């Protein structure tokens, strides 16, 4: 590594995978990182032996903890969130007080580098593995070593407690995984054929997963030690495995540049996720189990929708939502929002960047063109909306008032009003001539992720993480209807061309059609078997097209409520809900809606 290079930790939002913060301060490669149980802090360690505690809300460093004489190999938070343990190649473990930054214990006993350390589920013990081929159990209150677990013939690479806390599993270079009794220190089972660096219990504690023969994974019964399934499919070394929160899936990453999702009951591979150009080194499920994050040697993080197999690539370049319009003065334009807090305007004819709009201090969530195409509104994680002159690329106004990130913005059809949706659970209607907020619309119980005007501009529909949509009167700010019925989050809403209907799509795999006047649900369109993330009406308003997470598109007849047809989506399409148009610079442009 070149001298003077500052190594950074980048924090992304799990709601839409935008970059929140770049945490700068480490002076060597970051070797370990962990969230606090309440997700308010991050602790990171580097190859120089420094541990840093960061505030997620502000991106600032609380403490830089020094004491280790060699690189950090592992960091773990206590279940209560008040302590952190760091394991180091200096053969020690250190227990840190998160609030004060004080070192509570220094555990010395291993005779070689400590590879891994974890808390027990109750937070009263720590298990550590080492290059010295042993596992040690430590009492947190007294700081004493409870057991030295001997039996492995080579380095212990990973240790983990069972969910009940009665067992510890360890995996070693000797080709075995051992299950240990925490109370007695006895080895209960020796699981042979383990040739990886990780071991994992299922959420119920009934199964153990461990890599086997470098290219496969084995699932074991934790009580009997019997092998339940051998998961074959990877073509190279398996680097990481993890159970889904429900325990029905195992995700594995490999040197063969893929991630695989396996059914834990049958042992069958459900999906193979392609896209990385380098070894995939680690994999993790989201808390809800609907997404998988993978890290690769190609310097990228990919976020995969479970059940879809599509990835959203995270890097420092523009690669988020793209909006395509026609401008009388400049021809076809595309606006892109980016992790780098900028918005860029691109000319479709030339593929060149025409303007770079700078001013937001955080990630940009939303971009919308005015009806006249002479203005752009942007919403950001910095809680502001900014209005920009398209031709000059300069900011004309900043709208402030939201107390949370702004997730969506929409112009009224007349162009004199703007609606904004925010994580603060509100919608705001702004007068664009004066810049004043005309109404604050309160009624959702969760973050408001989208907003849309009716064709006549008299109504606004908003949808939220609370699984509802609300219809509002734009003149009075009064809520007209709350559209309830979806069992899960609503992803998109659409007005019919006549404005008499509203369609909503959801992760419950359905599309619902509502009467704008009464708020009643007219139709429930059932047929998708995955999240419906995109919907649009036909110009006549008699049909709806919907796009689903599994790559399918359905066209529905609203009179008969039947699916008229579904086009065949090419199997190689990486983002099935969107149609790839062309590339402009480093931007892969996609239509946001499916048009019929």
XYZ file of C-alpha atoms in Angstrom:
596
model
C 0.000 0.000 0.000
C 1.322 3.396 -0.949
C 2.352 5.706 1.880
C -0.100 8.428 2.756
C -3.158 6.594 1.461
C -6.142 7.184 3.764
C -8.353 4.111 4.036
C -12.046 4.892 4.239
C -15.179 3.209 5.539
C -18.244 3.875 3.389
C -21.721 3.637 4.972
C -24.776 2.959 2.801
C -28.485 3.318 3.567
C -30.366 0.003 3.644
C -33.583 1.633 2.461
C -32.252 2.457 -0.997
C -28.480 1.722 -0.853
C -27.382 5.315 -1.189
C -24.100 6.371 0.409
C -24.605 8.039 3.798
C -21.075 8.749 4.964
C -17.454 8.223 4.091
C -15.649 7.657 7.405
C -12.055 8.824 7.126
C -9.388 8.339 9.766
C -7.778 4.927 9.332
C -4.227 5.026 8.022
C -4.045 1.389 6.967
C -6.365 -1.187 5.445
C -9.626 -1.669 7.331
C -9.656 -5.339 8.321
C -12.833 -5.575 10.452
C -16.100 -3.682 10.800
C -19.317 -4.181 12.759
C -22.583 -2.340 13.493
C -23.895 -1.773 16.999
C -27.104 -3.722 17.815
C -29.219 -0.554 17.458
C -27.389 0.477 14.240
C -26.425 3.862 15.695
C -22.696 3.225 15.634
C -20.016 1.441 13.642
C -16.773 0.056 15.013
C -13.887 -0.565 12.617
C -10.386 -1.931 13.023
C -7.329 -1.711 10.799
C -4.083 -3.534 10.088
C -2.147 -1.147 12.337
C -4.140 -2.296 15.385
C -6.339 0.798 15.781
C -10.046 0.471 16.647
C -12.388 3.382 15.869
C -15.966 3.991 17.039
C -18.154 6.063 14.667
C -21.499 7.841 15.000
C -23.794 6.822 12.118
C -25.981 9.933 12.364
C -23.138 12.429 12.001
C -20.323 10.361 10.487
C -17.945 11.528 13.222
C -15.452 9.425 15.181
C -16.175 9.098 18.913
C -12.962 7.322 19.861
C -9.765 5.982 18.343
C -8.802 3.076 20.600
C -5.122 2.245 20.740
C -3.398 -0.605 22.533
C -3.008 -3.500 20.144
C 0.488 -4.045 18.769
C -0.610 -5.718 15.552
C -3.491 -5.795 13.085
C -7.133 -6.271 14.077
C -8.564 -9.574 12.831
C -12.060 -9.426 14.331
C -14.464 -7.065 16.111
C -17.746 -7.953 17.822
C -20.411 -5.977 19.691
C -21.978 -7.296 22.871
C -25.725 -8.061 22.560
C -26.435 -5.182 24.954
C -24.421 -2.789 22.788
C -22.310 -1.405 25.634
C -19.086 -3.296 24.940
C -16.871 -4.267 22.034
C -14.264 -7.007 21.843
C -11.346 -6.762 19.428
C -9.118 -9.679 18.442
C -5.633 -9.088 17.145
C -2.661 -10.739 15.564
C -0.724 -9.609 18.693
C -2.200 -12.737 20.428
C -4.548 -10.718 22.676
C -8.184 -9.715 22.974
C -9.324 -6.387 24.370
C -12.731 -5.521 25.826
C -13.721 -1.885 25.321
C -16.382 0.290 26.951
C -18.272 1.906 24.077
C -19.409 4.972 26.042
C -16.043 5.898 27.571
C -13.561 4.243 25.230
C -11.833 2.625 28.221
C -10.245 -0.827 27.963
C -11.932 -3.086 30.557
C -9.941 -6.281 30.019
C -6.854 -7.452 28.172
C -7.016 -11.214 27.683
C -3.677 -12.942 27.304
C -3.425 -16.695 26.816
C -3.266 -17.545 23.156
C 0.231 -18.312 21.908
C -0.372 -17.068 18.366
C -2.556 -14.526 16.582
C -6.250 -14.446 17.513
C -8.324 -14.982 14.391
C -11.860 -14.480 15.683
C -13.806 -13.450 18.792
C -17.559 -13.474 19.459
C -19.931 -12.767 22.344
C -22.313 -15.394 23.673
C -26.031 -14.633 23.109
C -26.419 -13.504 26.745
C -23.289 -11.379 26.557
C -21.621 -12.988 29.577
C -18.938 -14.912 27.671
C -16.551 -14.502 24.774
C -15.186 -17.296 22.576
C -11.950 -16.802 20.655
C -10.093 -18.868 18.070
C -6.418 -18.684 17.263
C -3.603 -19.727 15.003
C -2.438 -21.772 18.013
C -5.140 -24.371 17.181
C -7.201 -23.709 20.330
C -10.508 -22.143 21.260
C -10.797 -20.238 24.538
C -13.905 -19.261 26.500
C -13.639 -16.114 28.637
C -15.816 -14.800 31.484
C -16.588 -11.146 30.902
C -17.269 -10.170 34.524
C -14.151 -11.722 36.038
C -11.902 -11.678 32.982
C -10.859 -15.290 33.622
C -10.425 -18.057 31.061
C -13.172 -20.659 31.625
C -12.012 -23.339 29.184
C -9.232 -24.029 26.721
C -10.785 -26.219 24.021
C -8.133 -28.454 22.486
C -8.550 -30.929 19.669
C -7.878 -29.138 16.402
C -4.528 -29.986 14.820
C -4.171 -26.735 12.898
C -5.233 -23.062 12.985
C -8.749 -22.244 14.202
C -10.218 -19.838 11.674
C -13.665 -19.074 13.008
C -15.808 -19.599 16.114
C -19.506 -18.978 16.696
C -22.019 -19.554 19.494
C -25.263 -21.411 18.913
C -28.387 -19.209 19.280
C -29.141 -20.894 22.634
C -25.585 -20.302 23.816
C -25.050 -23.927 24.878
C -22.637 -24.752 22.044
C -19.648 -23.223 20.315
C -18.702 -24.289 16.792
C -15.145 -23.899 15.532
C -13.731 -24.483 12.065
C -10.071 -25.234 11.407
C -7.505 -25.743 8.682
C -7.357 -29.378 9.842
C -10.514 -30.015 7.779
C -12.927 -30.358 10.703
C -15.651 -28.378 12.393
C -16.037 -29.123 16.098
C -19.109 -28.538 18.264
C -18.207 -27.876 21.913
C -20.263 -27.961 25.115
C -19.959 -24.506 26.687
C -20.514 -25.716 30.265
C -18.158 -28.695 30.303
C -15.774 -27.777 27.522
C -16.216 -31.242 25.969
C -16.289 -31.800 22.220
C -19.771 -33.085 21.299
C -19.270 -33.717 17.596
C -16.481 -33.654 15.020
C -17.814 -32.721 11.591
C -15.346 -33.879 8.974
C -14.712 -32.471 5.529
C -14.632 -28.783 6.490
C -12.197 -26.890 4.274
C -13.316 -23.297 4.580
C -12.892 -20.341 6.891
C -16.403 -19.915 8.288
C -19.071 -21.795 10.191
C -22.625 -20.718 10.895
C -25.587 -21.880 13.005
C -29.108 -21.575 11.640
C -31.336 -19.093 13.524
C -33.071 -21.985 15.299
C -29.761 -23.575 16.261
C -30.801 -26.893 14.744
C -28.397 -26.746 11.800
C -24.748 -25.915 11.245
C -23.365 -24.879 7.856
C -19.676 -25.195 6.990
C -17.693 -25.157 3.736
C -16.526 -28.574 2.551
C -13.962 -29.595 -0.067
C -13.429 -25.890 -0.843
C -16.161 -25.880 -3.531
C -19.147 -27.164 -1.551
C -21.015 -26.560 1.708
C -22.358 -29.095 4.155
C -25.426 -28.702 6.360
C -25.308 -30.640 9.621
C -27.767 -31.547 12.359
C -26.407 -29.733 15.430
C -27.845 -32.277 17.892
C -26.765 -35.514 16.172
C -23.795 -34.367 14.110
C -25.279 -36.033 11.017
C -24.738 -34.505 7.563
C -28.117 -33.408 6.158
C -27.063 -32.018 2.752
C -23.959 -31.416 0.671
C -24.405 -28.278 -1.430
C -22.451 -28.672 -4.665
C -22.342 -26.053 -7.394
C -19.509 -23.580 -6.896
C -16.543 -24.032 -9.207
C -13.956 -22.651 -6.806
C -13.207 -21.921 -3.156
C -16.203 -21.011 -0.928
C -15.235 -17.861 0.981
C -18.323 -17.111 3.080
C -21.656 -18.615 4.142
C -24.621 -17.167 6.020
C -28.162 -18.205 6.922
C -31.160 -16.036 6.109
C -33.015 -14.594 9.137
C -35.750 -17.236 8.755
C -33.250 -20.020 8.240
C -34.835 -21.222 4.992
C -31.882 -20.123 2.847
C -28.117 -20.242 2.961
C -26.128 -17.743 0.903
C -22.596 -18.622 -0.148
C -19.899 -16.583 -1.862
C -17.024 -17.996 -3.835
C -13.805 -17.377 -5.651
C -15.735 -18.396 -8.804
C -17.193 -14.831 -8.773
C -20.742 -15.941 -7.875
C -23.171 -15.934 -4.968
C -25.511 -18.897 -4.549
C -28.746 -19.183 -2.580
C -29.570 -22.658 -1.250
C -32.759 -24.171 0.170
C -31.866 -25.497 3.633
C -34.674 -28.057 3.667
C -33.958 -29.679 0.295
C -30.339 -28.675 -0.327
C -31.271 -27.416 -3.798
C -29.650 -24.283 -5.263
C -32.448 -21.765 -5.822
C -30.392 -19.054 -7.489
C -26.932 -18.333 -8.828
C -26.114 -14.618 -8.790
C -23.702 -13.537 -11.518
C -22.174 -10.130 -12.149
C -18.903 -9.765 -10.264
C -15.647 -9.699 -12.196
C -13.574 -10.752 -9.187
C -13.670 -13.187 -6.277
C -16.687 -12.663 -4.010
C -15.157 -12.523 -0.538
C -18.161 -12.142 1.772
C -21.950 -12.201 1.790
C -24.684 -11.080 4.200
C -28.496 -11.014 4.359
C -30.503 -7.909 5.191
C -32.422 -8.133 8.506
C -35.652 -8.759 6.564
C -34.017 -11.445 4.435
C -35.190 -9.886 1.169
C -31.764 -8.729 0.038
C -28.215 -10.052 -0.012
C -25.093 -7.892 0.017
C -21.843 -9.223 -1.414
C -18.324 -7.827 -1.435
C -15.842 -8.617 -4.171
C -12.204 -8.251 -5.086
C -13.379 -6.220 -8.089
C -13.755 -3.359 -5.556
C -17.543 -3.408 -5.671
C -20.427 -4.129 -3.351
C -23.467 -5.680 -4.966
C -26.968 -5.712 -3.521
C -29.148 -8.563 -4.710
C -32.922 -8.881 -4.429
C -33.703 -12.365 -3.098
C -36.177 -14.062 -5.415
C -35.131 -11.780 -8.263
C -31.456 -12.467 -8.744
C -30.925 -8.866 -9.874
C -28.152 -6.707 -8.468
C -27.778 -3.006 -7.893
C -24.110 -2.126 -8.200
C -22.687 0.290 -5.633
C -19.624 2.344 -6.446
C -18.585 5.981 -6.542
C -19.870 6.535 -10.092
C -23.338 7.577 -11.236
C -25.535 4.497 -11.375
C -28.860 5.287 -9.764
C -32.320 6.248 -10.990
C -32.339 7.786 -14.475
C -35.163 9.921 -15.923
C -35.555 10.387 -19.690
C -37.336 13.457 -21.128
C -37.386 15.628 -24.253
C -36.383 19.259 -23.993
C -37.250 21.751 -26.725
C -33.954 23.595 -26.273
C -31.473 20.759 -25.788
C -33.148 17.688 -27.266
C -33.294 14.504 -25.232
C -31.973 14.887 -21.705
C -31.220 12.490 -18.915
C -30.733 13.469 -15.287
C -28.860 11.091 -12.994
C -28.574 11.207 -9.229
C -25.489 9.873 -7.533
C -23.747 8.804 -4.369
C -21.323 11.685 -4.827
C -24.113 14.194 -3.870
C -24.314 15.575 -7.420
C -26.859 15.456 -10.216
C -25.678 15.244 -13.807
C -27.491 16.204 -16.995
C -26.620 14.173 -20.076
C -27.357 14.688 -23.760
C -28.710 11.506 -25.300
C -27.651 12.402 -28.801
C -23.993 12.924 -27.907
C -23.742 10.912 -24.673
C -21.880 13.833 -23.087
C -22.390 15.370 -19.642
C -23.936 18.829 -20.108
C -24.185 20.018 -16.502
C -23.048 18.918 -13.037
C -25.370 20.206 -10.331
C -23.469 20.588 -7.051
C -24.810 21.824 -3.743
C -26.319 18.976 -1.734
C -24.258 17.845 1.250
C -25.586 14.276 1.204
C -26.767 11.608 -1.247
C -29.471 12.625 -3.725
C -32.601 10.461 -3.501
C -34.913 12.098 -6.028
C -34.819 13.961 -9.336
C -37.792 15.394 -11.227
C -38.160 17.658 -14.262
C -40.707 20.454 -14.390
C -43.436 20.100 -17.082
C -41.672 22.772 -19.128
C -38.305 20.935 -18.771
C -36.620 24.189 -17.786
C -36.220 23.291 -14.119
C -35.137 20.308 -12.050
C -36.080 19.566 -8.446
C -33.831 17.323 -6.358
C -34.417 15.768 -2.941
C -31.539 14.762 -0.698
C -30.469 13.066 2.488
C -29.457 16.525 3.708
C -33.237 17.124 4.229
C -33.498 19.830 1.564
C -35.055 20.235 -1.868
C -33.126 22.220 -4.425
C -34.476 23.778 -7.615
C -32.081 24.095 -10.560
C -32.060 25.973 -13.863
C -31.561 23.296 -16.533
C -29.930 25.510 -19.135
C -27.468 27.248 -16.813
C -26.969 24.427 -14.318
C -27.302 26.787 -11.348
C -29.427 26.559 -8.218
C -32.389 28.900 -8.147
C -33.883 28.033 -4.734
C -33.479 25.774 -1.691
C -36.599 24.542 0.114
C -36.104 23.642 3.781
C -38.462 22.238 6.383
C -38.287 18.458 6.327
C -36.654 16.860 9.371
C -35.606 13.701 7.524
C -34.160 12.708 4.152
C -36.298 13.658 1.135
C -37.124 10.471 -0.768
C -39.226 11.806 -3.651
C -40.266 15.026 -5.374
C -42.942 15.656 -8.013
C -44.107 18.702 -9.963
C -47.776 19.514 -10.393
C -49.012 19.310 -14.019
C -49.198 23.113 -14.122
C -45.629 23.407 -12.810
C -46.560 25.914 -10.100
C -46.422 23.503 -7.181
C -44.048 20.820 -5.914
C -44.750 17.866 -3.636
C -42.011 16.263 -1.544
C -42.010 13.010 0.431
C -39.732 12.375 3.382
C -38.514 9.880 5.923
C -40.019 12.212 8.550
C -43.419 10.637 7.618
C -44.750 13.814 6.001
C -45.489 15.231 2.562
C -45.008 18.919 1.890
C -46.663 20.980 -0.850
C -44.593 23.938 -1.956
C -45.522 27.107 -3.849
C -42.755 27.442 -6.435
C -43.223 31.144 -7.051
C -42.737 32.120 -3.404
C -40.841 29.064 -2.173
C -43.211 28.786 0.784
C -44.634 25.561 2.134
C -48.403 25.648 1.597
C -49.301 22.436 3.414
C -47.679 19.797 5.620
C -49.564 16.549 5.069
C -49.462 14.305 8.158
C -51.061 10.871 8.271
C -48.553 8.117 7.466
C -47.019 5.986 10.216
C -43.791 5.307 8.351
C -41.339 6.954 6.003
C -43.042 8.325 2.884
C -41.172 6.962 -0.116
C -43.176 8.286 -3.068
C -45.578 11.024 -4.170
C -47.473 11.724 -7.418
C -49.930 14.348 -8.698
C -53.210 13.518 -10.391
C -53.503 14.594 -14.049
C -55.577 17.666 -13.112
C -53.323 18.570 -10.175
C -56.182 18.578 -7.664
C -54.971 15.508 -5.790
C -51.716 13.974 -4.634
C -51.206 10.310 -3.814
C -48.402 9.262 -1.456
C -47.161 5.825 -0.487
C -45.274 4.813 2.594
C -43.296 2.087 4.311
C -46.412 1.587 6.460
C -47.998 -0.341 3.521
C -50.624 2.327 2.836
C -51.227 5.032 0.254
C -52.973 8.315 1.021
C -54.890 10.640 -1.309
C -54.736 14.352 -0.466
C -56.528 17.483 -1.663
C -53.840 19.839 -2.946
C -55.913 22.974 -2.367
C -56.858 22.333 1.271
C -54.212 19.808 2.320
C -56.953 17.547 3.682
C -56.547 13.788 3.464
C -59.327 12.389 1.302
C -58.630 8.656 1.585
C -56.263 6.137 3.131
C -55.833 3.141 0.845
C -55.296 0.082 3.041
C -55.159 -3.533 1.973
C -51.633 -4.358 0.903
C -49.914 -6.750 3.258
C -46.445 -5.354 2.669
C -44.649 -2.220 1.526
C -46.040 -0.306 -1.466
C -43.399 0.284 -4.130
C -45.146 2.496 -6.652
C -48.389 4.336 -7.358
C -49.882 5.524 -10.640
C -52.879 7.633 -11.618
C -54.957 6.589 -14.598
C -54.853 9.076 -17.512
C -58.377 10.204 -16.611
C -57.449 10.597 -12.935
C -60.382 8.510 -11.722
C -58.280 5.532 -10.643
C -55.089 4.892 -8.690
C -52.982 1.770 -9.060
C -50.589 0.591 -6.366
C -47.935 -2.131 -6.513
C -46.455 -3.911 -3.548
C -43.945 -6.440 -2.292
C -46.964 -8.619 -1.411
C -46.889 -9.564 -5.139
C -50.182 -7.842 -6.010
C -51.436 -4.772 -7.848
C -54.507 -2.988 -6.489
C -56.733 -0.583 -8.384
C -58.599 2.034 -6.341
C -61.388 4.515 -7.020
C -59.908 7.988 -6.614
C -63.256 9.455 -5.598
C -64.289 6.947 -2.940
C -61.033 5.264 -1.966
C -62.560 1.823 -2.539
C -60.500 -1.025 -3.973
C -61.997 -2.068 -7.318
C -59.549 -4.768 -8.366
C -56.832 -6.941 -6.887
C -54.591 -8.215 -9.671
C -53.017 -11.487 -8.579
C -50.517 -13.387 -10.676
C -47.020 -12.224 -9.803
C -45.046 -14.346 -7.367
C -42.537 -11.680 -6.385
C -42.369 -7.985 -5.504
C -44.203 -5.795 -8.017
C -41.915 -2.811 -8.349
C -43.207 -1.024 -11.444
C -46.672 -0.186 -12.822
C -48.096 2.086 -15.504
C -51.420 2.685 -17.244
C -51.983 2.446 -20.974
C -52.845 5.772 -22.685
C -56.551 4.833 -22.762
C -56.531 3.776 -19.124
C -58.074 0.374 -19.840
C -54.915 -1.632 -19.214
C -52.124 -1.763 -16.652
C -48.617 -3.126 -17.155
C -46.766 -4.374 -14.106
C -43.176 -5.488 -13.668
C -42.127 -7.965 -11.010
C -38.957 -8.836 -9.183
C -38.725 -12.269 -10.807
C -38.305 -10.699 -14.239
C -41.896 -11.018 -15.442
C -44.077 -8.323 -17.019
C -47.851 -8.683 -17.073
C -50.453 -6.647 -18.941
C -53.886 -6.589 -17.295
C -57.325 -5.857 -18.740
C -59.074 -3.748 -16.096
C -62.572 -4.623 -17.297
C -62.098 -8.387 -17.033
C -59.291 -8.277 -14.407
C -57.393 -10.862 -16.411
C -53.796 -10.980 -17.550
C -53.795 -10.424 -21.301
C -50.205 -11.397 -21.949
C -46.749 -11.450 -20.498
C -43.711 -10.759 -22.680
C -40.679 -12.979 -22.400
C -37.822 -11.236 -20.595
C -34.344 -12.321 -21.721
C -32.723 -14.500 -19.088
C -29.535 -12.465 -19.162
C -31.239 -9.212 -18.142
C -29.558 -8.150 -14.897
C -32.232 -5.688 -13.728
C -35.579 -7.248 -14.714
C -37.801 -4.374 -13.643
C -36.114 -1.930 -15.996
C -35.283 -1.880 -19.658
C -31.684 -1.000 -20.520
C -31.550 1.703 -23.190
C -27.887 2.549 -23.781
C -24.782 3.719 -21.957
C -23.812 7.340 -21.475
C -20.340 7.801 -20.024
C -20.242 5.581 -16.933
C -24.003 5.595 -16.591
C -26.111 2.576 -17.471
C -29.426 4.198 -18.335
C -32.716 2.494 -17.615
C -36.347 3.474 -18.140
C -38.063 3.742 -14.779
C -41.458 2.636 -16.080
C -42.596 -0.079 -18.438
C -44.399 1.586 -21.351
C -47.206 0.058 -23.415
